C-alpha positions as a Markdown table, in Angstrom:
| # | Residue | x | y | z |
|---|---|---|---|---|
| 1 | Unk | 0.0 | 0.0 | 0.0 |
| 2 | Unk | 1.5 | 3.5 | -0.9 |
| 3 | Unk | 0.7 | 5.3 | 1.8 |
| 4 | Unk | 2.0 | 8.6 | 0.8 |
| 5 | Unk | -0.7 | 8.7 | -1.7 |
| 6 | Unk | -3.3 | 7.3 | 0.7 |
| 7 | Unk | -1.8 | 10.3 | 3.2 |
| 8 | Unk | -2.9 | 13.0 | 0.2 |
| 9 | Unk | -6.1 | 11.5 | -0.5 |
| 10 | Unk | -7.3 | 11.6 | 2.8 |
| 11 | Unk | -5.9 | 15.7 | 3.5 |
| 12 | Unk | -7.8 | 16.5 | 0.4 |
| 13 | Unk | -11.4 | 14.8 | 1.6 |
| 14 | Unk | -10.9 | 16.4 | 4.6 |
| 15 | Unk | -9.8 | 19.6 | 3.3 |
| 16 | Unk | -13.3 | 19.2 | 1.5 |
| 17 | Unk | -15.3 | 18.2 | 4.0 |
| 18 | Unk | -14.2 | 21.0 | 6.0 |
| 19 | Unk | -15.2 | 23.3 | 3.5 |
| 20 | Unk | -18.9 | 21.8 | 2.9 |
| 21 | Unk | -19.5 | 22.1 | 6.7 |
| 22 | Unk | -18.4 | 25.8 | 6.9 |
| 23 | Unk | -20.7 | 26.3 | 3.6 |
| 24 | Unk | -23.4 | 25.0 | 6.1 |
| 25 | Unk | -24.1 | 27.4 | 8.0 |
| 26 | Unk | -26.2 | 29.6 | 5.6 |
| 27 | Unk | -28.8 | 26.8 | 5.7 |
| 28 | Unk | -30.6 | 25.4 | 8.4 |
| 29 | Unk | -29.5 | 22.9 | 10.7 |
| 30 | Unk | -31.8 | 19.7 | 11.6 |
| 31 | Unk | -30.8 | 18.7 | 15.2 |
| 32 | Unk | -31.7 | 15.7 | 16.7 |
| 33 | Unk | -31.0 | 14.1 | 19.8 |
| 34 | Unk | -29.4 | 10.4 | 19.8 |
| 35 | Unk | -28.9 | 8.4 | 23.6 |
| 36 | Unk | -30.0 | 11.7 | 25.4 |
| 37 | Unk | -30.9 | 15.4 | 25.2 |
| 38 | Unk | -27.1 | 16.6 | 25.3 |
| 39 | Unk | -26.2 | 13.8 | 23.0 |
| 40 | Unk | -26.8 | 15.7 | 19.7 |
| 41 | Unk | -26.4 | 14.9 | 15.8 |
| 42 | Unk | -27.3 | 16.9 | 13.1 |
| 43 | Unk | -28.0 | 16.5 | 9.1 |
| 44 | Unk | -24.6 | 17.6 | 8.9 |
| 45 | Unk | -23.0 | 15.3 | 10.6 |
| 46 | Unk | -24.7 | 12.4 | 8.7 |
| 47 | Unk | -24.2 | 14.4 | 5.3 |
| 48 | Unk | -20.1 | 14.3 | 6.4 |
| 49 | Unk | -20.3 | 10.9 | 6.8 |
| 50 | Unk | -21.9 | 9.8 | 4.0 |
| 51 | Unk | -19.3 | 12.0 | 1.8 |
| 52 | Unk | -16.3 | 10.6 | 3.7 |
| 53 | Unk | -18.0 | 7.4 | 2.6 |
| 54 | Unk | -18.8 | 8.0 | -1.0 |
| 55 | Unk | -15.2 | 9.3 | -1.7 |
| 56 | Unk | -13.7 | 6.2 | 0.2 |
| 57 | Unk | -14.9 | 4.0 | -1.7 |
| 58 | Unk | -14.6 | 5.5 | -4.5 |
| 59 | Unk | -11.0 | 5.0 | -3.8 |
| 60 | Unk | -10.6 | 1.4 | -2.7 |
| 61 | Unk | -13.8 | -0.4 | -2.4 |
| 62 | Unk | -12.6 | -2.7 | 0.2 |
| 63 | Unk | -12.0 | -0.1 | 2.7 |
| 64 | Unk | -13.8 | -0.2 | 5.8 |
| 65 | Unk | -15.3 | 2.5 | 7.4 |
| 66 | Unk | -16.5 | 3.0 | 11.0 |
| 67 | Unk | -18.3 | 6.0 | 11.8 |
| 68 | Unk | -19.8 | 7.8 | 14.2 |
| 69 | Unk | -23.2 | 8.1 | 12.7 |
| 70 | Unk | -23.4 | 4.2 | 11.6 |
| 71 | Unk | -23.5 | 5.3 | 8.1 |
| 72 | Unk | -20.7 | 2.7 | 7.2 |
| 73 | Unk | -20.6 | -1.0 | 7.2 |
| 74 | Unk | -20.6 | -3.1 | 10.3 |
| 75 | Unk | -17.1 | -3.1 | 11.7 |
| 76 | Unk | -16.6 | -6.0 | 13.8 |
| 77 | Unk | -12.5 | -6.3 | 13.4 |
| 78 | Unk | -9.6 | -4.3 | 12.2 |
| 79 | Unk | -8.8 | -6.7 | 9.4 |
| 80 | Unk | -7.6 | -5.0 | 6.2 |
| 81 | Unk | -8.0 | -0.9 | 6.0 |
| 82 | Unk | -10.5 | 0.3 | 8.7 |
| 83 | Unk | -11.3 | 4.1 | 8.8 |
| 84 | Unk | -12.3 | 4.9 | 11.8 |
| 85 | Unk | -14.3 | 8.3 | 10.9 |
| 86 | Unk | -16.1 | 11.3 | 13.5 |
| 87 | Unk | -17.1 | 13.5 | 10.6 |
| 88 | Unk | -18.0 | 16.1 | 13.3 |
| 89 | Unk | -16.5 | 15.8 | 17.1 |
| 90 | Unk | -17.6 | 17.9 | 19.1 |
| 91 | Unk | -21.8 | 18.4 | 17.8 |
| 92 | Unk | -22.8 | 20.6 | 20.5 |
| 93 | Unk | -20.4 | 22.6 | 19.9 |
| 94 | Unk | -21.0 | 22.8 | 16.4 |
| 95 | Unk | -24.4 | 23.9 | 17.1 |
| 96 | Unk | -24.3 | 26.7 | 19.5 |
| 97 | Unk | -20.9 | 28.5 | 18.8 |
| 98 | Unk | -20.3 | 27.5 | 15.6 |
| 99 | Unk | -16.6 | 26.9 | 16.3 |
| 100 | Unk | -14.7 | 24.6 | 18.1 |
| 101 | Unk | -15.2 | 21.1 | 16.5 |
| 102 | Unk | -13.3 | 19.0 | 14.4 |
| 103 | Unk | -13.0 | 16.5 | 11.6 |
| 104 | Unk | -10.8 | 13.6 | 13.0 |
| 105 | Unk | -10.1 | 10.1 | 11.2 |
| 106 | Unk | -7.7 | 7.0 | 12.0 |
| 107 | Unk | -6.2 | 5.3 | 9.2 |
| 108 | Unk | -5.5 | 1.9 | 10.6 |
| 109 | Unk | -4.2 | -1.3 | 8.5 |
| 110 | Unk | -4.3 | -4.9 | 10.0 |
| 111 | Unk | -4.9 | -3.6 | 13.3 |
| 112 | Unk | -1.7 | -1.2 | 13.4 |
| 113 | Unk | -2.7 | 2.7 | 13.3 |
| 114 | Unk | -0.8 | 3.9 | 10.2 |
| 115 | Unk | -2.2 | 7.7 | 9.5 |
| 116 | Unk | -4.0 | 10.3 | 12.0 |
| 117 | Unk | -5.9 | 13.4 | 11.9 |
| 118 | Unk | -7.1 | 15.7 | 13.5 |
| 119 | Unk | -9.0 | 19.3 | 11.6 |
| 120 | Unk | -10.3 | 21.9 | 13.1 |
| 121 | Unk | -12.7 | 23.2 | 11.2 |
| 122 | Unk | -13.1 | 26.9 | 11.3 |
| 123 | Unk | -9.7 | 27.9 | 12.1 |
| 124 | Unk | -8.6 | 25.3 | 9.0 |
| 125 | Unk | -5.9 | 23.9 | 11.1 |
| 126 | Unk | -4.6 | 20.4 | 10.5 |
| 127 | Unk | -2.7 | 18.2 | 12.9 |
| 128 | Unk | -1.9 | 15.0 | 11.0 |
| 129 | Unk | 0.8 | 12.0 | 11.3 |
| 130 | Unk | 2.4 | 9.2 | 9.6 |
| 131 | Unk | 3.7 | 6.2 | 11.4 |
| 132 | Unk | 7.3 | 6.4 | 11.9 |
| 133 | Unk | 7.3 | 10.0 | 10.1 |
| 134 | Unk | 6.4 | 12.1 | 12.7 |
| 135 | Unk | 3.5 | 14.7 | 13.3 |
| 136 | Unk | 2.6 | 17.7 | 11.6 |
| 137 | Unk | 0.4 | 20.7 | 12.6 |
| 138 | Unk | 0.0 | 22.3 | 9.0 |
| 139 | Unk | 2.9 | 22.6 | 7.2 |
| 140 | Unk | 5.5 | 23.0 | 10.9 |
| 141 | Unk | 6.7 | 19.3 | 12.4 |
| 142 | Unk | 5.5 | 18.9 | 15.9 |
| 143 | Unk | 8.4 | 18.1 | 18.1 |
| 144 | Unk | 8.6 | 15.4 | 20.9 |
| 145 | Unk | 7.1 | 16.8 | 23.6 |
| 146 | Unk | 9.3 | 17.4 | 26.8 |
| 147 | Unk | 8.7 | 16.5 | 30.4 |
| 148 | Unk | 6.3 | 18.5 | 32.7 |
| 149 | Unk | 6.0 | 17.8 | 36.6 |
| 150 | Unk | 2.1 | 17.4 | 37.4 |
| 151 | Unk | 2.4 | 20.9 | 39.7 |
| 152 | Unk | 3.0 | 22.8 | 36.7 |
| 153 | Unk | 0.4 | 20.8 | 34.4 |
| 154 | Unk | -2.5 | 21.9 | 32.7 |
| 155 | Unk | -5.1 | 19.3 | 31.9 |
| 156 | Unk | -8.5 | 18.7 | 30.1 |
| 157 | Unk | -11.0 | 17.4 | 32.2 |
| 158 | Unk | -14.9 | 17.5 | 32.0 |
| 159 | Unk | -16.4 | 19.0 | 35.5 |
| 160 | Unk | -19.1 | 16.1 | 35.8 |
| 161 | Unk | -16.3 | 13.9 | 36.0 |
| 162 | Unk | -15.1 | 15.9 | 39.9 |
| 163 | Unk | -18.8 | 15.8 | 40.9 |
| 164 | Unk | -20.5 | 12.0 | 42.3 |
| 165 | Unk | -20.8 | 9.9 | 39.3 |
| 166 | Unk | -21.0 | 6.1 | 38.5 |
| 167 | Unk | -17.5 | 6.2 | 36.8 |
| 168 | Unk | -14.6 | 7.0 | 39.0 |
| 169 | Unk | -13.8 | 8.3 | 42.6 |
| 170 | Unk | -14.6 | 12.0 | 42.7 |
| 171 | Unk | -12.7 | 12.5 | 45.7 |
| 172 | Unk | -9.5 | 11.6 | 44.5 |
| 173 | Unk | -9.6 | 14.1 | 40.6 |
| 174 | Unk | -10.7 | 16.6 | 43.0 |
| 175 | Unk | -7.4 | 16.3 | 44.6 |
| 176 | Unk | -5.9 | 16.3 | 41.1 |
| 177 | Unk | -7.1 | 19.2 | 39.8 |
| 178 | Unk | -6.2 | 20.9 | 43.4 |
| 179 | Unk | -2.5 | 19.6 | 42.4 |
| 180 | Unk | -2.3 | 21.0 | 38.6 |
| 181 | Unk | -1.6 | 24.4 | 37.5 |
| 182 | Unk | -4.9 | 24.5 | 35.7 |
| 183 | Unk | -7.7 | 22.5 | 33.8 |
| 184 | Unk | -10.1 | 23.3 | 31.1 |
| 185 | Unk | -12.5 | 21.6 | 29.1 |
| 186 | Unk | -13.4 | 22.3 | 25.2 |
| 187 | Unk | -16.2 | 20.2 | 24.7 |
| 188 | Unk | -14.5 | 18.5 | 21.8 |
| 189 | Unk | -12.1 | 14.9 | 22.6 |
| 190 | Unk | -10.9 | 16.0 | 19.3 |
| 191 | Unk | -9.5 | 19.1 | 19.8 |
| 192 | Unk | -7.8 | 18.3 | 23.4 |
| 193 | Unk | -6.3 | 15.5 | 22.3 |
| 194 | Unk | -5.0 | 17.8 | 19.9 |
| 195 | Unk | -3.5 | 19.7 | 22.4 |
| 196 | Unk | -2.0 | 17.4 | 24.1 |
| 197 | Unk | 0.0 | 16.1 | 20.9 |
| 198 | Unk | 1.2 | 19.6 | 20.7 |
| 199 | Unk | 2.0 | 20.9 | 23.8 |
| 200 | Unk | -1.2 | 22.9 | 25.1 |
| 201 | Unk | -2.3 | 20.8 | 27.3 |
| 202 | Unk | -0.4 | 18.2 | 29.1 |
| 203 | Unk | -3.1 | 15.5 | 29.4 |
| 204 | Unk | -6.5 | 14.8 | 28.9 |
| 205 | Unk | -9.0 | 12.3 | 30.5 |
| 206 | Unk | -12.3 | 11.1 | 30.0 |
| 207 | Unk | -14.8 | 8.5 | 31.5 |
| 208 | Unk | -16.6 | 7.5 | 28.1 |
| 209 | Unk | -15.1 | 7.9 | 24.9 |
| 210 | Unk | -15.9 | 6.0 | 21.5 |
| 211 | Unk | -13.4 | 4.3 | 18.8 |
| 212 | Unk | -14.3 | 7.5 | 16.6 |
| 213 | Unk | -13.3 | 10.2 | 19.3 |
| 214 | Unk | -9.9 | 9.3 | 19.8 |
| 215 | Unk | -8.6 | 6.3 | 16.3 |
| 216 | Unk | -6.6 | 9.7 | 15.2 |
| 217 | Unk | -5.1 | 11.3 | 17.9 |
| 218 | Unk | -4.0 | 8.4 | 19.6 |
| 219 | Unk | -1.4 | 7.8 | 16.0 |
| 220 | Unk | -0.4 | 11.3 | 16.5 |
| 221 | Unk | 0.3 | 10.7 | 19.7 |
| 222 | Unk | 2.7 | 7.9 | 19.1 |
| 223 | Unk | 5.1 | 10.8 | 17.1 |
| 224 | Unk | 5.2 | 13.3 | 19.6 |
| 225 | Unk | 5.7 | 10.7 | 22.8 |
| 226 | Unk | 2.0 | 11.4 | 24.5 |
| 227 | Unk | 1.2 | 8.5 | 25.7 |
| 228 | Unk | -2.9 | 6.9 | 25.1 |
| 229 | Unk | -4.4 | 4.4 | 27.0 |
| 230 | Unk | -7.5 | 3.5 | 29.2 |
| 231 | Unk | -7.6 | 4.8 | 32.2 |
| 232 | Unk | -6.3 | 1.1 | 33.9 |
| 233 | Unk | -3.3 | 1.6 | 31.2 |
| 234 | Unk | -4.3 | -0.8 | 28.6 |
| 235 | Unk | -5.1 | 0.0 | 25.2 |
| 236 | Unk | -8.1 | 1.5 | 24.1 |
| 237 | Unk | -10.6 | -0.5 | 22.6 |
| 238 | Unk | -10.9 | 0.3 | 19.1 |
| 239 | Unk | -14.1 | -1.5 | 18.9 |
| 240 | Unk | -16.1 | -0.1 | 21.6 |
| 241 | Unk | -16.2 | 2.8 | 24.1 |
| 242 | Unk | -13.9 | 2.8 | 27.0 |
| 243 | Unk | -12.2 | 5.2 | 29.6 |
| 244 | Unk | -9.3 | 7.3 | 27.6 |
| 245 | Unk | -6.3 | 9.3 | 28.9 |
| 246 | Unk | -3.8 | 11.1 | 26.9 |
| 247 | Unk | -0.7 | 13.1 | 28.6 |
| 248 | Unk | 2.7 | 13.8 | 28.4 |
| 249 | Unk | 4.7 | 10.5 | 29.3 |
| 250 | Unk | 6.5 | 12.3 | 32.6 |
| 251 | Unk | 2.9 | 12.0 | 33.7 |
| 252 | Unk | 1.1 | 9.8 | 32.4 |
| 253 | Unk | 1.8 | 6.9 | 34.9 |
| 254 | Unk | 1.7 | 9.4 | 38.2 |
| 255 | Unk | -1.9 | 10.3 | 37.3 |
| 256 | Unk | -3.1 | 6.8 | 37.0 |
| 257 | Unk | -1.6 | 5.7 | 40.2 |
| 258 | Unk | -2.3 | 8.5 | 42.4 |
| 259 | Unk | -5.5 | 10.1 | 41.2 |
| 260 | Unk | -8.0 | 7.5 | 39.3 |
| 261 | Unk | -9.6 | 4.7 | 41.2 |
| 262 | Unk | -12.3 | 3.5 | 38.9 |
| 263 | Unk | -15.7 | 2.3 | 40.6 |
């Protein structure tokens, strides 16, 4: 497989994409709600998906595609080329500010990630990588990122997660985020993970992430040195949703020891 070409093929689609979303907001959005009332999809979103599909295809017919929005075949391996698409992270955002969401796709083949990406929409930024070639943001290589101590951290964590939940001890990220120079929270897995990679935040944790969420960042994060697991330090099930974390490796292993007991 030439992957160089595959690399250019999928930066142009997206490139694309990106520009059909901004070109929606002079028409109407349909919103719907999918598991909950904060869980939200749009016509977009499903419209992004079925081009990202269309144009795949297109391309290599025996590529597989999971998505977000189901629009794709059932995926029930990684066998072959899997896409692993979220035509639009980060809905709600989408929605109400019109900013802050992102394109993201993981190009993985026989199981091993091979091509990530990560686009924000509105500003046009790209962060992209190739497997054993390093990480990009646009056109500027991202460099290795260098050590942090957790006192002088900033991390990306969603509030619910430091108020009684089902998930995790409470107690203990409390006394995280007490320890950490600072947190904040985008609304967007996409777009922290993204800053993680490149040096804006120094880790990111979440409860409840899907395969689509994170299939792109976490190859990035192999050329830069982040470090992307579940949050009992395994790998992150590709298949299915699990607990994520993404952080600089200096502290990657402190937080999981000392701050997350899951319940």
């Amino acid at each position: 497989m030439d992957l160089q070409q595959l690399d250019l093929f999928a930066k142009d689609i997206i490139r694309q994409a990106g520009q059909r979303i901004r070109d929606a907001f002079s028409y109407d959005l349909q919103v719907e709600t999918k598991s909950d009332a904060n869980d939200l999809v749009t016509n977009i979103d499903r419209e992004t998906e079925l081009f990202f599909i269309e144009k795949i295809k297109e391309y290599d017919s025996s590529h597989k595609i999971l998505g977000e929005e189901g629009m794709g075949e059932k995926v029930e391996s990684l066998d072959g080329v899997v896409w692993i698409i979220d035509p639009i992270d980060g809905t709600m955002n989408f929605v109400k500010q019109h900013r802050h969401f992102m394109i993201t796709i993981g190009i993985f083949v026989e199981g091993v990630g091979k091509l990530g990406y990560i686009y924000d929409v509105m500003r046009e930024d790209l962060f992209c990588a190739m497997t054993g070639h390093g990480a990009w943001y646009n056109d500027t290589p991202l460099r290795k990122l260098k050590p942090v101590k957790l006192e002088e951290a900033v991390i990306g964590i969603n509030a619910t997660w430091v108020t009684p939940n089902k998930k995790v001890n409470h107690e203990k990220l409390i006394e995280l985020v007490r320890t950490v120079r600072g947190t904040r929270s985008y609304g967007a897995a996409a777009m922290e993970i993204a800053f993680v990679v490149s040096g804006k935040l120094d880790a990111y944790l979440s409860m409840r992430l899907s395969p689509w969420d994170v299939a792109g960042g976490i190859i990035i994060a192999q050329e830069v040195g982040a470090l992307a697991s579940n949050l009992k330090g395994q790998p992150f099930n590709l298949l299915m949703q699990d607990t994520f974390m993404i952080a600089n490796p200096s502290i990657h292993g402190q937080i999981l020891a000392q701050y997350v007991e899951l319940k």
